[in-house]
mmCIF file with all atom_site columns, C-alpha atoms in Angstrom:
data_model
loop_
_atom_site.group_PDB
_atom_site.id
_atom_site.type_symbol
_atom_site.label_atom_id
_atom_site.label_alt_id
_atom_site.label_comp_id
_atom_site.label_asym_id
_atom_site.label_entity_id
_atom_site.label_seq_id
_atom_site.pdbx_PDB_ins_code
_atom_site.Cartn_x
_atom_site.Cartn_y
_atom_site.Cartn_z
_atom_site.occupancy
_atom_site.B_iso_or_equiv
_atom_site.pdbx_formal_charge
_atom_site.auth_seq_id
_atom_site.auth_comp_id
_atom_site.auth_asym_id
_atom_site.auth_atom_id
_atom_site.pdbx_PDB_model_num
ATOM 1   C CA . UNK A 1 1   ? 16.841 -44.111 -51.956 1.00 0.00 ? 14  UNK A CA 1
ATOM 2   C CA . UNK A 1 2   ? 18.871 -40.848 -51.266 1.00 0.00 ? 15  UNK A CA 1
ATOM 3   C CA . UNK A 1 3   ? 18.209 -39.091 -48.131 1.00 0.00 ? 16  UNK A CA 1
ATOM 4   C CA . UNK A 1 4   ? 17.571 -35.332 -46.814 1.00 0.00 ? 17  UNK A CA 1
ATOM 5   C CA . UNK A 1 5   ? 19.002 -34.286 -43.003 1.00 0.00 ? 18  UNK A CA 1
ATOM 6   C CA . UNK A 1 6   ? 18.137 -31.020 -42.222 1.00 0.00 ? 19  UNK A CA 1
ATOM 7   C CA . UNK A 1 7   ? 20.465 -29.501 -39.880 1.00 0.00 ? 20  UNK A CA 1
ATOM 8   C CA . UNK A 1 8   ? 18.552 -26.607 -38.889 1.00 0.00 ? 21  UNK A CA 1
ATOM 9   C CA . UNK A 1 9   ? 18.882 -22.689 -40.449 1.00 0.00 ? 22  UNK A CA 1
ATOM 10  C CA . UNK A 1 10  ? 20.017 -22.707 -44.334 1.00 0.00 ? 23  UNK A CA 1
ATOM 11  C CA . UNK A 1 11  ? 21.970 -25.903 -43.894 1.00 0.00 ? 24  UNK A CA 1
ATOM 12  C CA . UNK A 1 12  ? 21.155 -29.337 -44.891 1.00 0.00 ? 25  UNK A CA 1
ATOM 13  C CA . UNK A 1 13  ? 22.831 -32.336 -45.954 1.00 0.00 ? 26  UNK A CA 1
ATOM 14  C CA . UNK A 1 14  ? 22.110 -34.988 -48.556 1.00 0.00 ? 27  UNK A CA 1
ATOM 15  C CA . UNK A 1 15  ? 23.296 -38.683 -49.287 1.00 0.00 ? 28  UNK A CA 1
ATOM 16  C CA . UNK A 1 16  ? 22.534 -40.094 -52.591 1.00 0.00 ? 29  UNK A CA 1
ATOM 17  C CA . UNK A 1 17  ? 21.733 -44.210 -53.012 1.00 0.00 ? 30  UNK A CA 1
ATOM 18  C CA . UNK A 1 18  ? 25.820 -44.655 -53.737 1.00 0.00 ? 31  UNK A CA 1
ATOM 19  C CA . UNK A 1 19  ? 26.225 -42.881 -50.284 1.00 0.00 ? 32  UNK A CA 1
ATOM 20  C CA . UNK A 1 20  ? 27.752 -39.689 -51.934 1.00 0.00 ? 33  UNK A CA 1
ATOM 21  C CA . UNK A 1 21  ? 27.716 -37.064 -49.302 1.00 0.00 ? 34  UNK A CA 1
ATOM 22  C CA . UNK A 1 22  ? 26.632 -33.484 -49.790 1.00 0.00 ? 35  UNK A CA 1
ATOM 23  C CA . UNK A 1 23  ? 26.641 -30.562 -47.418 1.00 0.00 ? 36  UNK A CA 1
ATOM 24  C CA . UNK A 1 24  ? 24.467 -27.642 -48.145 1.00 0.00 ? 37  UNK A CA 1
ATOM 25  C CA . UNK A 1 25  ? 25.688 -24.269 -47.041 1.00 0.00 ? 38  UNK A CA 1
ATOM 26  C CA . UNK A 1 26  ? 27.284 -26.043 -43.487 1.00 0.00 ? 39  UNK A CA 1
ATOM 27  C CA . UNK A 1 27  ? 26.821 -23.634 -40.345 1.00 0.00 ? 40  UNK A CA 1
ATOM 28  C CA . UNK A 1 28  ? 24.193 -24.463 -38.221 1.00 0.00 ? 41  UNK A CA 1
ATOM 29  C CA . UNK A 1 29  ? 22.989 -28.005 -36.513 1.00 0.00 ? 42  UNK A CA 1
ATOM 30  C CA . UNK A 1 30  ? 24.351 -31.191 -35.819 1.00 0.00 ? 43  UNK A CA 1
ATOM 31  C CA . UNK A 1 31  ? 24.746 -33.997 -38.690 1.00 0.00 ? 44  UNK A CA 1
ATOM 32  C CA . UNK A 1 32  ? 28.486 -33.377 -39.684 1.00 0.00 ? 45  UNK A CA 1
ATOM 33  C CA . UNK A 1 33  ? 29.566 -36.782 -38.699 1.00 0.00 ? 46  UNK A CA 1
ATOM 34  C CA . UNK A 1 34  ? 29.664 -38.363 -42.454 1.00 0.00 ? 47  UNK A CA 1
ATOM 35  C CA . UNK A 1 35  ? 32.493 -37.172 -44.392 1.00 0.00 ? 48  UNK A CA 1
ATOM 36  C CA . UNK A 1 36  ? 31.709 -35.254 -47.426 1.00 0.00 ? 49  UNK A CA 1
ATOM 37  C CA . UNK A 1 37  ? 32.518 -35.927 -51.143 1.00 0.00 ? 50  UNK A CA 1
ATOM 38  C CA . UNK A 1 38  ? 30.855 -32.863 -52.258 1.00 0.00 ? 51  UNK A CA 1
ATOM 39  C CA . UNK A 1 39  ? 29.828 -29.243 -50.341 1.00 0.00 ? 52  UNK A CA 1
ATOM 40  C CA . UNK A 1 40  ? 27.787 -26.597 -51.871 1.00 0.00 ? 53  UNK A CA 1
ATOM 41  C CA . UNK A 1 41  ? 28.400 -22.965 -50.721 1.00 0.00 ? 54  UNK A CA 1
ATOM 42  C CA . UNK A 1 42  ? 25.625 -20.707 -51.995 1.00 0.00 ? 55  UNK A CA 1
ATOM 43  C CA . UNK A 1 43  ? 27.329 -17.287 -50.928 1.00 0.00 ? 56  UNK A CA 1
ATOM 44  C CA . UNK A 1 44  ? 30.079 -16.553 -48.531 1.00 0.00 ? 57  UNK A CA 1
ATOM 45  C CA . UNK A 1 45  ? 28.424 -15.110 -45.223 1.00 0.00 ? 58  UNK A CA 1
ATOM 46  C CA . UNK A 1 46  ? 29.652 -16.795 -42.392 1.00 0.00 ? 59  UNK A CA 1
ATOM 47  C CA . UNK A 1 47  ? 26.324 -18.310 -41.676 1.00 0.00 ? 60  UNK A CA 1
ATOM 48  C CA . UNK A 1 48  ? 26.413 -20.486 -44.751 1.00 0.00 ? 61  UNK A CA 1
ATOM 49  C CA . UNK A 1 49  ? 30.190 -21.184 -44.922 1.00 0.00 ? 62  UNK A CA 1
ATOM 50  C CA . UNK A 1 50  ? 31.612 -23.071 -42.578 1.00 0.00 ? 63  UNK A CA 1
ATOM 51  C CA . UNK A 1 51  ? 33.788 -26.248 -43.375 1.00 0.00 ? 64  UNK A CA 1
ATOM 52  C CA . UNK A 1 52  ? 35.275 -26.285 -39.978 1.00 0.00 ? 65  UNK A CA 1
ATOM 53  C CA . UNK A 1 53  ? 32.483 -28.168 -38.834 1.00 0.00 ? 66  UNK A CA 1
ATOM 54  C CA . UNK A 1 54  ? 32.789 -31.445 -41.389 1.00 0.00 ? 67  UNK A CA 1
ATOM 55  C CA . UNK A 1 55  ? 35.716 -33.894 -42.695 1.00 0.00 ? 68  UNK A CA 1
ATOM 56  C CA . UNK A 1 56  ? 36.642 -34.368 -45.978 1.00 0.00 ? 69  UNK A CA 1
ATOM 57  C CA . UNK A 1 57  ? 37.042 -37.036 -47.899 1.00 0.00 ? 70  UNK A CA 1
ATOM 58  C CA . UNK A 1 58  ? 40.192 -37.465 -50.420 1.00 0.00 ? 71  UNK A CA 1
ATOM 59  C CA . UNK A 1 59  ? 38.844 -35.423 -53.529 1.00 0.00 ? 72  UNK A CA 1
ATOM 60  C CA . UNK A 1 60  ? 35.726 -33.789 -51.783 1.00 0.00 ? 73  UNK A CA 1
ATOM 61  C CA . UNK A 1 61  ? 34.877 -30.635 -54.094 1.00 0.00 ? 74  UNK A CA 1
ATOM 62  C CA . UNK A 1 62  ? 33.620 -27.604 -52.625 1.00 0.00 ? 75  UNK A CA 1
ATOM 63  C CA . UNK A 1 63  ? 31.729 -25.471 -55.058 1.00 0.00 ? 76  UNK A CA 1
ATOM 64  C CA . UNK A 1 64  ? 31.350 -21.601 -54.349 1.00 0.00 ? 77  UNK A CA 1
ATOM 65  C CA . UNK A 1 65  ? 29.851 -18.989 -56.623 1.00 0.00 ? 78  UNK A CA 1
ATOM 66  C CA . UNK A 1 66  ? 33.154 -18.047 -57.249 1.00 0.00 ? 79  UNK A CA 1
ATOM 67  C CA . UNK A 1 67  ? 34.102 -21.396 -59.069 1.00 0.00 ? 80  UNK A CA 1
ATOM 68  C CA . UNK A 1 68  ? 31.034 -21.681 -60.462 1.00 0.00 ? 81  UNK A CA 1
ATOM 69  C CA . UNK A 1 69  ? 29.579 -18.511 -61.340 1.00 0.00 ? 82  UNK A CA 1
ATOM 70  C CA . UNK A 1 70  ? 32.043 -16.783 -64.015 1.00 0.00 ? 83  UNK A CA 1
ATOM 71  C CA . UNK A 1 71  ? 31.729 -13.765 -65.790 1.00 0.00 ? 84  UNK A CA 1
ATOM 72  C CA . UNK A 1 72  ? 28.149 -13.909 -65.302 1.00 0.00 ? 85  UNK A CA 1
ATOM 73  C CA . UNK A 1 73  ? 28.124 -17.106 -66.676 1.00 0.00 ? 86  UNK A CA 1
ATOM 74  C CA . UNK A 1 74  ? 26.229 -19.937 -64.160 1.00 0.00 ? 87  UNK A CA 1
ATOM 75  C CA . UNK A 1 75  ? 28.037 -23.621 -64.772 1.00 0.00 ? 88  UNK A CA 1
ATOM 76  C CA . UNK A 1 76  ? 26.999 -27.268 -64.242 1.00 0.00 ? 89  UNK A CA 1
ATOM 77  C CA . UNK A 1 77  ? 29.458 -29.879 -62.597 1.00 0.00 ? 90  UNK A CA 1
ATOM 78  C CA . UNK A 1 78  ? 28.888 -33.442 -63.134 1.00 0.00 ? 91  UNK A CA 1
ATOM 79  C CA . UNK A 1 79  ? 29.876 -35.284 -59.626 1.00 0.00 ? 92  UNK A CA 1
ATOM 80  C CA . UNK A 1 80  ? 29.687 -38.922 -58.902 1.00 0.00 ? 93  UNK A CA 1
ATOM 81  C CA . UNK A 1 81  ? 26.921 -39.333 -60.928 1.00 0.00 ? 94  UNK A CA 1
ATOM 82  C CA . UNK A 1 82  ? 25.172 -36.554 -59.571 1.00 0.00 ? 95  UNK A CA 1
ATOM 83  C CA . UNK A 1 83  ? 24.372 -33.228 -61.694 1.00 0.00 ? 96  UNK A CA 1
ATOM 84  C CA . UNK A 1 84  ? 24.947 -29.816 -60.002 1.00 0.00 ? 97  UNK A CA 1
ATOM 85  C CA . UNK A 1 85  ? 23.986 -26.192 -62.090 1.00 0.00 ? 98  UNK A CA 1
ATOM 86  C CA . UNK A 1 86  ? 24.335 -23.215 -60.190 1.00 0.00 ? 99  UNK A CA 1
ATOM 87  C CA . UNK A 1 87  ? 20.744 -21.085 -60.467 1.00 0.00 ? 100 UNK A CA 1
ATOM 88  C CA . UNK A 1 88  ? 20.427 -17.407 -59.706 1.00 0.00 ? 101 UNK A CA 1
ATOM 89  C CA . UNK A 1 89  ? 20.251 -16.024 -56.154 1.00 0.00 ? 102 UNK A CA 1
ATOM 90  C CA . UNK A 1 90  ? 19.762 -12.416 -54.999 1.00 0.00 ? 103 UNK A CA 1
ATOM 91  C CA . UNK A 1 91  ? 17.647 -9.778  -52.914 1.00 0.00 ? 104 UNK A CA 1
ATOM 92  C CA . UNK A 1 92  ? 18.585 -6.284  -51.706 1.00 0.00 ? 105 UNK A CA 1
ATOM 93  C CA . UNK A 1 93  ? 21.069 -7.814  -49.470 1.00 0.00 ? 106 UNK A CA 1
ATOM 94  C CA . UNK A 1 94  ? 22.254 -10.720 -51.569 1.00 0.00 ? 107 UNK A CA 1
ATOM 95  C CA . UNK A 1 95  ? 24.786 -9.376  -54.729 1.00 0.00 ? 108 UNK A CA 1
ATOM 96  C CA . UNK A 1 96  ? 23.665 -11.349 -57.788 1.00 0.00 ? 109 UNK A CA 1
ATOM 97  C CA . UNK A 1 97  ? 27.340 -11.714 -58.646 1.00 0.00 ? 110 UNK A CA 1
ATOM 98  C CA . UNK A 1 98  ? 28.461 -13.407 -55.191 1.00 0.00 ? 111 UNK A CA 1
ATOM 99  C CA . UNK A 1 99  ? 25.747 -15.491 -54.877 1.00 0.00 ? 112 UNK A CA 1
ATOM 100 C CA . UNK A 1 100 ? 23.473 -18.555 -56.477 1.00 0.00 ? 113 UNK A CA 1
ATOM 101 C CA . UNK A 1 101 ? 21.742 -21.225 -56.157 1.00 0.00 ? 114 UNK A CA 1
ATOM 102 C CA . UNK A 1 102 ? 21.593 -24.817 -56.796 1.00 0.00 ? 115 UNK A CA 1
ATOM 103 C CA . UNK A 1 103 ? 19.593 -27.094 -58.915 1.00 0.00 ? 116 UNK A CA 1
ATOM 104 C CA . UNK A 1 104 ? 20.337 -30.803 -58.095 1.00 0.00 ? 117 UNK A CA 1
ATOM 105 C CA . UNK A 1 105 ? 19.842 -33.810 -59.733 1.00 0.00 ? 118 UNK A CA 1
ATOM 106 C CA . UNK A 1 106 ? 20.376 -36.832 -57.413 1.00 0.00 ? 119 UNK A CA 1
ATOM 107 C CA . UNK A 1 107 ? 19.423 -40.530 -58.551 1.00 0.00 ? 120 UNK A CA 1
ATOM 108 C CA . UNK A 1 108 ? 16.755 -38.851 -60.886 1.00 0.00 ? 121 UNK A CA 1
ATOM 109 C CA . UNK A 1 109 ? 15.616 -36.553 -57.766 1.00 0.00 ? 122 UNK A CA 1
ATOM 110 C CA . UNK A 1 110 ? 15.368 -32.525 -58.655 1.00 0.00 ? 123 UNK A CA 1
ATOM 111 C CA . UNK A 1 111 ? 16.356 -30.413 -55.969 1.00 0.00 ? 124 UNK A CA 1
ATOM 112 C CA . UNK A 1 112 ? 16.314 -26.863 -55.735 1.00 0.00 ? 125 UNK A CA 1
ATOM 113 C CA . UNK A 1 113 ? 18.407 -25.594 -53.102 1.00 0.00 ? 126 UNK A CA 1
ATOM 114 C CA . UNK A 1 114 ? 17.881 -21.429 -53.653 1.00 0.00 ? 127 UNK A CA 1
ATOM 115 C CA . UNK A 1 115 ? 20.331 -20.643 -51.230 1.00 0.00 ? 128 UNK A CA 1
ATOM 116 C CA . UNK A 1 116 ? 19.184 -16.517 -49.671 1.00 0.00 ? 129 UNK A CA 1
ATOM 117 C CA . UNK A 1 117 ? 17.097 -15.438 -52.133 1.00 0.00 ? 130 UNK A CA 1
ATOM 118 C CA . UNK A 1 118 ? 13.801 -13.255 -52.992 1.00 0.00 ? 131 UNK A CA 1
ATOM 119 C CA . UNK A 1 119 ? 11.861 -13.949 -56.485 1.00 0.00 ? 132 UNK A CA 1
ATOM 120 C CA . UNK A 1 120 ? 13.413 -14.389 -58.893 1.00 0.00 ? 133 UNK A CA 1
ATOM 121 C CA . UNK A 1 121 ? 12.630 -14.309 -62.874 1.00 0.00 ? 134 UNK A CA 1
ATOM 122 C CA . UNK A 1 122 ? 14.495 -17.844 -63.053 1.00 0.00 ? 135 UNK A CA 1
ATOM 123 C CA . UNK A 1 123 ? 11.710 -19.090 -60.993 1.00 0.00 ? 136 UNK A CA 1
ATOM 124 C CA . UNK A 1 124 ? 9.162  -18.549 -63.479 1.00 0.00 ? 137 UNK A CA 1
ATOM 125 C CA . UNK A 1 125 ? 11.252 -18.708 -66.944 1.00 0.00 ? 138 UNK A CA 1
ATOM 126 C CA . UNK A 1 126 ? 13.455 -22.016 -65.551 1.00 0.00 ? 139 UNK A CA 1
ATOM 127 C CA . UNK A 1 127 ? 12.722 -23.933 -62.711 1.00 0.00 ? 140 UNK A CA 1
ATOM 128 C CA . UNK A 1 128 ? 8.332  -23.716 -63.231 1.00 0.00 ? 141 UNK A CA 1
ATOM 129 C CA . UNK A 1 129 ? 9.578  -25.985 -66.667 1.00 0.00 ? 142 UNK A CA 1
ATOM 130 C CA . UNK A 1 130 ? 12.116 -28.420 -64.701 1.00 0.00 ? 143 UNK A CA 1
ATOM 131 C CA . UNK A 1 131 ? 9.651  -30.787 -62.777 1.00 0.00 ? 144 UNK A CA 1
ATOM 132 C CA . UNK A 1 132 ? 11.248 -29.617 -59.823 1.00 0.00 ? 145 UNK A CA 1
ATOM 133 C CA . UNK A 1 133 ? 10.900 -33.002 -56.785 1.00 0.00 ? 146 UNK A CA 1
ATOM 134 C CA . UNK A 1 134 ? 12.283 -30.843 -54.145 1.00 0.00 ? 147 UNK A CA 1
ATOM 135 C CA . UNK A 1 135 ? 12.439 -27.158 -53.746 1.00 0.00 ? 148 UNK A CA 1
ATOM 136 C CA . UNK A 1 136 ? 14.250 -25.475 -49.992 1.00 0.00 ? 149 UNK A CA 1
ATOM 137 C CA . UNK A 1 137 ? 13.134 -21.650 -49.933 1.00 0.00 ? 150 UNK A CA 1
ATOM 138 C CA . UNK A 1 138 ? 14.256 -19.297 -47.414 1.00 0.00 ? 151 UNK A CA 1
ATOM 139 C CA . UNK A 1 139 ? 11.285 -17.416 -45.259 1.00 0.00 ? 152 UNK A CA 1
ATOM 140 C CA . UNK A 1 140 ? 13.057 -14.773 -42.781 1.00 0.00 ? 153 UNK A CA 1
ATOM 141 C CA . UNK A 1 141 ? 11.507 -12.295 -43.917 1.00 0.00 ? 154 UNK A CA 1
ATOM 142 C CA . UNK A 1 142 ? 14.510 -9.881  -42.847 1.00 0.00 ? 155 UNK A CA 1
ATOM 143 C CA . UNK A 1 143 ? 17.418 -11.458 -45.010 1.00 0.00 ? 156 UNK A CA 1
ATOM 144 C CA . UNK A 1 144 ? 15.209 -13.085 -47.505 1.00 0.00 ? 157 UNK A CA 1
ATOM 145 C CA . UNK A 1 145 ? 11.692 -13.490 -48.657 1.00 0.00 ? 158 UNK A CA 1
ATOM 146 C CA . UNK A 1 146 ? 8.832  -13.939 -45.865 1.00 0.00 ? 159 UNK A CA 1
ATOM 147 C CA . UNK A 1 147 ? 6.721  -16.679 -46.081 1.00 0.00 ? 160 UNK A CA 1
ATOM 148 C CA . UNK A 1 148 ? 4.029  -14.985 -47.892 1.00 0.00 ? 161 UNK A CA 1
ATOM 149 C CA . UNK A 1 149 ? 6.379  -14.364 -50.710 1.00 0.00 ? 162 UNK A CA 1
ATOM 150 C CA . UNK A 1 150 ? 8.212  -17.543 -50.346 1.00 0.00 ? 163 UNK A CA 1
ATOM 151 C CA . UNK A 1 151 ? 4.690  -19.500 -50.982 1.00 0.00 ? 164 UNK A CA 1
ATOM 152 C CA . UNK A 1 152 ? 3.846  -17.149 -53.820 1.00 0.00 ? 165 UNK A CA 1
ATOM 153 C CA . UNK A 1 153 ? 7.288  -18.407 -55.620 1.00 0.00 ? 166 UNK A CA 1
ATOM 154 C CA . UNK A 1 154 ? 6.447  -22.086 -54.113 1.00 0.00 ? 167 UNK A CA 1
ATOM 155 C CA . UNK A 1 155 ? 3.280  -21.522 -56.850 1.00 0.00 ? 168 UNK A CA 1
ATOM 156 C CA . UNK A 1 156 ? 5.523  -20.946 -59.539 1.00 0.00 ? 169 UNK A CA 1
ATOM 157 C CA . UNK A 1 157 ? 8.449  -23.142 -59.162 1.00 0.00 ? 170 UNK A CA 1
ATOM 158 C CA . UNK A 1 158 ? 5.849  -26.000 -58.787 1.00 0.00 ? 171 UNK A CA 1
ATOM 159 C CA . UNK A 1 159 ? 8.064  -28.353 -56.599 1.00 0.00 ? 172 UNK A CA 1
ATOM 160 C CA . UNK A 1 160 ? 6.076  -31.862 -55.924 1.00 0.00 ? 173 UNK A CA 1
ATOM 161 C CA . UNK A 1 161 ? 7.291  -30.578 -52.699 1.00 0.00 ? 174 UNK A CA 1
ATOM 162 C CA . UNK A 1 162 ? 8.196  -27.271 -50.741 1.00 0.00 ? 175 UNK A CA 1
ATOM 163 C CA . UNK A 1 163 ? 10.136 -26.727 -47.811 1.00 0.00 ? 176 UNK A CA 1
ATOM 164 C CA . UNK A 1 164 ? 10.735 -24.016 -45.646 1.00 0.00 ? 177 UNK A CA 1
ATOM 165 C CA . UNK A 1 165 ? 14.112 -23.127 -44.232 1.00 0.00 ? 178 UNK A CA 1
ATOM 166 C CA . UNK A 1 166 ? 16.546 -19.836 -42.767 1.00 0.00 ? 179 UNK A CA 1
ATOM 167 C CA . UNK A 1 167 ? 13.522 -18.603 -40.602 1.00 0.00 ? 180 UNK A CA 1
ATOM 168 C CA . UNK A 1 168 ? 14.246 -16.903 -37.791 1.00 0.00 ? 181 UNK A CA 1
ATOM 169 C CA . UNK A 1 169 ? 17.515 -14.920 -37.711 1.00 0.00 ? 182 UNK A CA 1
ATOM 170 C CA . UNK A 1 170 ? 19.308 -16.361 -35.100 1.00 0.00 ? 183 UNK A CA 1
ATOM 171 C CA . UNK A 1 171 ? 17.226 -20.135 -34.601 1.00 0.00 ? 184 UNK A CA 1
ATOM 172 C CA . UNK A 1 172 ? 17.950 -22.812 -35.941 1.00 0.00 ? 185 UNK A CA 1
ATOM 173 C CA . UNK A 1 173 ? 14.220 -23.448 -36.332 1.00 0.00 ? 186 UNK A CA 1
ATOM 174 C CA . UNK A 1 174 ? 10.650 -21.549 -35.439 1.00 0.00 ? 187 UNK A CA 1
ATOM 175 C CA . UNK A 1 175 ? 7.740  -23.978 -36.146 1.00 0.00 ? 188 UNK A CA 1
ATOM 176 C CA . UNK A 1 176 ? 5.470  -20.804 -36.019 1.00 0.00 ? 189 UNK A CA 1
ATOM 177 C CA . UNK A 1 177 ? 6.853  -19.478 -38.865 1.00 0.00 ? 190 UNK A CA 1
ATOM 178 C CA . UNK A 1 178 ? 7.261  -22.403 -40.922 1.00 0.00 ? 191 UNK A CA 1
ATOM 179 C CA . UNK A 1 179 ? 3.818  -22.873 -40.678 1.00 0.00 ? 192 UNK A CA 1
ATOM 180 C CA . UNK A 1 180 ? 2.357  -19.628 -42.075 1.00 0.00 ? 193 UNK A CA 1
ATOM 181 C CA . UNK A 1 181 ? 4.764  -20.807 -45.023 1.00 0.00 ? 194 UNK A CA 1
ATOM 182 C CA . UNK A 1 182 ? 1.828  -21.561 -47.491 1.00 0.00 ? 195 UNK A CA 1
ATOM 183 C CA . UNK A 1 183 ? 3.066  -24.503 -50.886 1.00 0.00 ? 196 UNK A CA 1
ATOM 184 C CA . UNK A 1 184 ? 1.555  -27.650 -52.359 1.00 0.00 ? 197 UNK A CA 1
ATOM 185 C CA . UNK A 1 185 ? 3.213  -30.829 -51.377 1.00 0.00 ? 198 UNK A CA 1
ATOM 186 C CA . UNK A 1 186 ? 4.994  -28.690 -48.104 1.00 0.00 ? 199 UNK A CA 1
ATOM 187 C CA . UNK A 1 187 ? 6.909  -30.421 -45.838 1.00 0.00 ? 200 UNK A CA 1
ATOM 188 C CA . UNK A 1 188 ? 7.925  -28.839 -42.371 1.00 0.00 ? 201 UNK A CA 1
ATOM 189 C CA . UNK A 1 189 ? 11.119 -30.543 -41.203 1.00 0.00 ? 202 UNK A CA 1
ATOM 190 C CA . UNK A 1 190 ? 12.297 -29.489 -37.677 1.00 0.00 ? 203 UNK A CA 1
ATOM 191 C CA . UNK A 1 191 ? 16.334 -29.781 -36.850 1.00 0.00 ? 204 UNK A CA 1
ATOM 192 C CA . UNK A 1 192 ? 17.287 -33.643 -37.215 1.00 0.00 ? 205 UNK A CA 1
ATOM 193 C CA . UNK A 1 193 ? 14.620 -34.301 -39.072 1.00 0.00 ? 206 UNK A CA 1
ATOM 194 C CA . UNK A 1 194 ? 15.670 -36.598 -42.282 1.00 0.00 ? 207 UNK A CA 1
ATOM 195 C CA . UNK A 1 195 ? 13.172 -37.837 -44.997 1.00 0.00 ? 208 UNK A CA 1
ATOM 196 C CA . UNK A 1 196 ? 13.568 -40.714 -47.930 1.00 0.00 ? 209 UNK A CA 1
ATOM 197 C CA . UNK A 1 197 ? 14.035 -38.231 -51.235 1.00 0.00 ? 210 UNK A CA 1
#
């Protein structure tokens, strides 16, 4: 089975049954020991960018909204097996343009990696249709969404399970928060913490 690390903040990394390697927006944490075939940038702040911190392997692809987000247009790569389609991603401080998200598909799993985001109408019109197994929502409160609104687009999105991430600005983690964080099927995962997708 593939396998979630969370690495604390808005970063996370995932290893699929073949042992592919993904990074998710690499900043924050510990975890960067495995090499990666594949990292996913969801915007370009420096809290959510940085490949200093990991190896990569011969042919490792980095995807950024800027190689995957075109003209407006979101695209799909096709990795190793594993599916990757950029998703929308904005608030007041997030440009719609320069940033998205991720919907994954990994040995059958769906994961929905929103990257810094508030509600958004792909929530409802998309990703409440796509049997979502997964879904990683942001609850700062001062970059993104709080929790309240986070759990409100939890409901729609409809993930078997919900977990929350970038909480306070600053920690890698605050359990406090992540608590008031309200979804069906949540799952609280403190720094280090890695679960069986």
């Amino acid at each position: 089975m593939g396998k979630l690390f969370y690495q604390g903040h808005g970063s996370y990394r995932l290893v699929s049954d073949q042992g592919i390697v993904i990074y998710v927006d690499p900043f924050a944490g510990s975890g960067y020991d495995l090499p990666a075939d594949i990292v996913l940038i969801t915007h370009e702040h420096p809290d959510h960018n940085d490949l200093s911190l990991l190896r990569q392997n011969q042919g490792c692809v980095v995807i950024r909204p800027e190689t995957i987000l075109i003209n407006g247009v979101y695209g799909t790569r096709s990795l190793h097996e594993i599916v990757i389609q950029a998703v929308p991603a904005y608030n007041s401080g997030h440009d719609k343009n320069k940033c998205v998200g991720y919907l994954i598909v990994l040995d059958g799993i769906k994961i929905y990696a929103s990257g810094d985001t508030s509600t958004t109408a792909y929530m409802q019109d998309v990703l409440s249709k796509e049997a979502i197994d997964y879904a990683l929502l942001p609850i700062d409160g001062f970059y993104n969404m709080d929790p309240q609104e986070a759990s409100a687009c939890a409901a729609v999105i409809g993930a078997i399970h919900s977990i929350p991430i970038h909480m306070k600005p600053g920690a890698l983690f605050d359990r406090k928060l992540a608590e008031t964080f309200d979804a069906r099927g949540r799952l609280i995962l403190e720094p280090n913490d890695e679960i069986k997708l």
